[in-house]
Coordinates of C-alpha atoms in Angstrom, one line a residue:
M266 CA -46.8 -80.5 -35.1
F267 CA -46.8 -84.4 -33.7
F268 CA -43.1 -83.6 -32.2
E269 CA -44.0 -80.2 -31.3
Y270 CA -47.1 -81.3 -29.0
I271 CA -44.4 -84.2 -27.5
L272 CA -41.7 -81.6 -27.1
I273 CA -44.1 -78.9 -25.2
G274 CA -45.3 -82.1 -23.1
A275 CA -42.1 -82.6 -22.0
C276 CA -41.2 -79.2 -20.8
V277 CA -44.3 -79.3 -19.1
G278 CA -43.7 -82.5 -17.2
F279 CA -40.5 -81.3 -16.3
I280 CA -42.5 -78.1 -14.7
S281 CA -45.1 -80.5 -13.3
G282 CA -42.6 -82.5 -11.7
F283 CA -40.2 -79.7 -10.4
F284 CA -43.1 -77.5 -8.7
G285 CA -45.3 -80.0 -7.8
I286 CA -48.0 -78.8 -10.6
G287 CA -50.4 -79.9 -12.7
G288 CA -48.7 -77.5 -15.7
G289 CA -52.1 -75.8 -16.4
T290 CA -50.7 -72.3 -16.0
V291 CA -48.2 -73.5 -18.9
V292 CA -50.5 -75.5 -21.4
V293 CA -53.9 -73.2 -21.4
P294 CA -51.5 -70.1 -22.5
V295 CA -49.4 -72.4 -25.2
M296 CA -52.6 -73.8 -26.5
M297 CA -54.3 -70.4 -26.7
L298 CA -51.3 -69.1 -28.7
F299 CA -51.6 -72.1 -31.2
G300 CA -55.0 -70.8 -31.7
Y301 CA -57.2 -72.7 -29.6
D302 CA -60.0 -71.4 -27.9
V303 CA -59.9 -71.3 -23.8
K304 CA -62.2 -74.1 -23.4
Y305 CA -60.7 -76.4 -25.4
A306 CA -57.4 -75.3 -24.1
I307 CA -58.3 -76.2 -20.8
G308 CA -59.5 -79.8 -21.7
I309 CA -56.0 -80.5 -23.2
S310 CA -54.5 -79.1 -20.1
I311 CA -56.7 -81.3 -18.1
M312 CA -55.8 -84.2 -19.8
Q313 CA -52.0 -83.9 -20.1
M314 CA -52.2 -83.5 -16.2
I315 CA -53.6 -87.1 -15.5
F316 CA -50.1 -88.3 -17.5
S317 CA -47.8 -86.0 -15.8
S318 CA -49.5 -86.5 -11.9
I319 CA -49.9 -89.9 -12.1
F320 CA -46.4 -90.5 -12.9
G321 CA -44.7 -88.0 -11.0
S322 CA -46.6 -89.2 -7.9
F323 CA -45.2 -92.7 -8.4
V324 CA -41.5 -91.3 -8.5
N325 CA -42.2 -89.0 -5.7
F326 CA -43.4 -92.3 -3.8
K327 CA -40.5 -94.3 -4.6
S328 CA -38.9 -91.8 -3.0
K329 CA -40.3 -91.6 0.5
M330 CA -41.5 -87.9 -0.6
L331 CA -45.1 -88.4 -0.6
D332 CA -47.3 -89.0 2.8
V333 CA -50.0 -90.7 1.3
A334 CA -53.1 -91.1 3.7
P335 CA -53.6 -87.3 4.2
A336 CA -52.8 -86.5 0.6
L337 CA -55.5 -89.4 -0.5
V338 CA -58.0 -87.1 1.7
L339 CA -57.4 -83.9 0.2
G340 CA -57.5 -85.9 -3.1
L341 CA -61.1 -87.0 -2.6
G342 CA -62.5 -83.4 -1.9
G343 CA -60.4 -82.2 -5.1
F344 CA -62.2 -84.8 -7.1
C345 CA -65.5 -83.9 -6.0
G346 CA -65.1 -80.4 -6.6
A347 CA -64.0 -80.9 -9.7
L348 CA -67.0 -82.8 -11.1
S349 CA -68.6 -79.4 -11.3
S350 CA -66.1 -78.0 -13.3
G351 CA -67.7 -78.8 -17.0
F352 CA -71.1 -76.9 -15.9
I353 CA -68.8 -74.2 -14.7
V354 CA -66.9 -74.0 -17.9
S355 CA -69.7 -74.3 -20.8
Y356 CA -71.9 -72.0 -18.3
F357 CA -69.2 -69.1 -18.3
S358 CA -67.8 -67.2 -21.5
S359 CA -64.2 -67.5 -22.4
K360 CA -63.0 -64.1 -21.5
F361 CA -64.8 -64.7 -17.7
L362 CA -62.9 -68.0 -17.1
L363 CA -59.7 -66.5 -19.0
G364 CA -60.0 -63.0 -16.3
T365 CA -60.8 -65.6 -13.5
L366 CA -57.2 -67.5 -14.4
I367 CA -55.5 -64.0 -14.3
L368 CA -57.5 -63.7 -10.9
V369 CA -55.7 -67.1 -9.4
Q370 CA -52.2 -66.6 -10.7
I371 CA -52.2 -62.9 -8.7
I372 CA -53.7 -64.3 -5.8
N373 CA -51.1 -67.9 -5.9
L374 CA -48.2 -65.2 -7.0
I375 CA -48.8 -63.0 -3.5
K376 CA -49.3 -66.1 -1.4
L377 CA -45.9 -67.2 -2.6
F378 CA -44.2 -64.0 -1.6
K379 CA -45.9 -64.4 1.7
T380 CA -45.4 -68.4 2.4
P381 CA -42.3 -69.1 4.5
T382 CA -40.3 -71.6 3.2
E383 CA -40.0 -73.7 6.6
P384 CA -43.0 -74.8 8.6
A385 CA -43.9 -72.8 12.0
G386 CA -45.2 -75.7 14.0
E387 CA -46.6 -79.8 13.7
T388 CA -48.1 -80.6 10.7
N389 CA -51.9 -80.5 10.6
K390 CA -53.6 -83.6 9.3
S391 CA -56.9 -82.7 10.0
K392 CA -59.0 -85.0 7.7
I393 CA -62.4 -82.7 7.5
L394 CA -60.2 -79.3 6.8
L395 CA -58.2 -81.6 4.1
F396 CA -61.3 -82.7 2.4
L397 CA -62.7 -79.1 2.7
V398 CA -60.0 -77.8 0.8
G399 CA -59.4 -80.2 -2.0
L400 CA -63.2 -79.8 -2.7
F401 CA -63.3 -75.7 -2.9
V402 CA -60.3 -76.0 -4.6
G403 CA -61.0 -78.6 -7.1
A404 CA -64.3 -76.7 -8.2
V405 CA -62.3 -73.4 -8.7
A406 CA -59.1 -74.9 -10.3
I407 CA -60.1 -77.5 -12.8
S408 CA -62.6 -74.8 -14.0
V409 CA -59.9 -72.4 -15.2
G410 CA -57.4 -75.0 -16.7
I411 CA -55.5 -75.8 -13.2
G412 CA -54.7 -78.5 -11.3
G413 CA -54.7 -76.9 -8.2
A414 CA -51.3 -77.2 -6.9
V415 CA -50.4 -73.9 -6.8
F416 CA -53.5 -73.1 -5.3
V417 CA -53.2 -76.3 -2.5
M418 CA -49.4 -75.2 -1.5
P419 CA -49.6 -72.3 -0.2
I420 CA -52.6 -73.5 1.7
L421 CA -50.1 -76.6 2.9
I422 CA -47.7 -74.5 3.7
S423 CA -49.1 -71.4 5.6
F424 CA -52.2 -72.6 7.3
L425 CA -51.3 -76.6 7.9
N426 CA -47.5 -76.4 8.4
Y427 CA -46.7 -78.4 5.7
D428 CA -42.9 -78.7 4.9
I429 CA -42.2 -76.7 1.4
K430 CA -40.9 -80.7 0.2
K431 CA -43.9 -82.3 1.3
A432 CA -46.3 -79.7 -0.1
V433 CA -44.8 -80.0 -3.5
S434 CA -45.2 -83.9 -3.6
T435 CA -48.6 -83.7 -2.1
G436 CA -49.9 -81.2 -4.3
L437 CA -48.8 -83.2 -7.5
F438 CA -50.8 -85.7 -6.1
F439 CA -53.9 -84.0 -5.3
V440 CA -53.7 -83.0 -9.1
I441 CA -54.6 -86.8 -9.9
F442 CA -57.8 -86.7 -8.4
S443 CA -58.6 -83.5 -9.4
S444 CA -57.7 -83.6 -13.5
S445 CA -59.3 -87.2 -13.4
A446 CA -62.6 -85.3 -12.2
G447 CA -62.3 -82.5 -14.7
F448 CA -61.5 -84.8 -17.3
I449 CA -64.8 -87.0 -16.9
S450 CA -66.8 -83.9 -16.8
L451 CA -65.4 -81.8 -19.6
S452 CA -65.1 -84.9 -21.8
A453 CA -69.2 -85.1 -21.4
H454 CA -69.5 -81.6 -22.3
G455 CA -67.3 -82.2 -25.6
L456 CA -64.7 -80.1 -24.2
V457 CA -61.3 -82.4 -24.5
Y458 CA -59.1 -82.4 -27.8
Y459 CA -58.3 -86.4 -27.1
E460 CA -55.3 -86.8 -30.0
I461 CA -53.3 -83.1 -28.4
G462 CA -54.1 -84.1 -25.0
A463 CA -52.4 -87.8 -25.1
L464 CA -49.5 -86.5 -27.0
L465 CA -48.8 -83.5 -24.0
G466 CA -49.1 -86.5 -21.7
V467 CA -46.9 -88.8 -23.2
G468 CA -44.5 -86.1 -23.8
S469 CA -44.8 -85.3 -19.9
L470 CA -43.5 -88.5 -18.9
A471 CA -39.9 -88.4 -19.1
G472 CA -40.0 -84.9 -18.1
V473 CA -41.9 -85.3 -15.1
Y474 CA -39.5 -87.5 -14.0
A475 CA -36.3 -85.3 -14.5
G476 CA -38.9 -82.3 -12.7
V477 CA -39.1 -84.5 -10.0
K478 CA -35.8 -85.8 -9.2
T479 CA -34.2 -82.1 -9.7
S480 CA -36.9 -80.6 -6.9
H481 CA -35.5 -83.5 -4.3
K482 CA -31.8 -81.7 -4.9
I483 CA -32.6 -78.4 -5.2
G484 CA -32.8 -76.1 -2.3
K485 CA -35.9 -74.7 -0.6
K486 CA -35.5 -71.2 -0.9
A487 CA -34.4 -71.5 -4.8
Q488 CA -37.5 -73.7 -5.3
K489 CA -39.3 -70.7 -4.2
R490 CA -37.6 -68.1 -6.1
W491 CA -38.0 -70.3 -9.4
M492 CA -42.0 -70.7 -8.8
I493 CA -42.6 -67.2 -8.5
A494 CA -40.8 -66.6 -11.5
L495 CA -42.7 -69.0 -13.2
I496 CA -46.1 -67.6 -12.3
V497 CA -44.8 -64.1 -13.0
A498 CA -43.6 -65.5 -17.0
I499 CA -47.3 -67.3 -17.3
L500 CA -49.1 -64.1 -15.9
C501 CA -48.1 -62.0 -18.7
V502 CA -48.8 -64.1 -21.3
T503 CA -52.3 -64.4 -19.9
I504 CA -52.9 -60.9 -19.5
K505 CA -51.8 -60.6 -23.2
K506 CA -53.7 -63.1 -24.5
F507 CA -57.2 -61.4 -22.4
I508 CA -56.1 -58.1 -24.0
A509 CA -56.3 -59.2 -27.3
L510 CA -59.9 -61.1 -26.7
N511 CA -63.3 -59.3 -28.0

């Protein structure tokens, strides 16, 4: 199983770097297929995100694709919101959390279909607005095992006029803060398998580098189509698992 977890981490890392997401939409269903309860699958997913998001954001920064100042405000909001995730995960049932994950994925899919690939005007970098967006997304996303980037990116593009490339790099940077806070909260509630999370995280490092570099090269429309395809595939797996729960 050691090498299987490393390989899964590498695949998830590529997806994280390419799409600018934490990878929870992949890790949570996969860990559940391995027999983990959804709450512990979320804990493993959050730990893996810390590895991939930090390294991926470093690569984006070195490539001058990341505007740190507004992303930092957004991330701090996400950190504050995500601190409540341990309470939320402990309080609600596994089926409720899985149903919420399905709903989040459907919303993301609808938004992606409607979101334009080119900004309609000047980028809105309001610090208050960015913090509030991060606060809300951090609380909701981490509680269902995703970093929140797939929620943040459509908001950045549709409402704040971010270029899709900048939105992807900002989304991955946001995951650093939301996943770190989520990890603290979930650890305090005993919901993290550290060894599995670490194996996935280490495996993700090589993958996220390749994913980020590929993201920089691919066209914007193609990147959006791949993102939609990913969410559809993961949504089908998640719905199947939801139906199987008693």
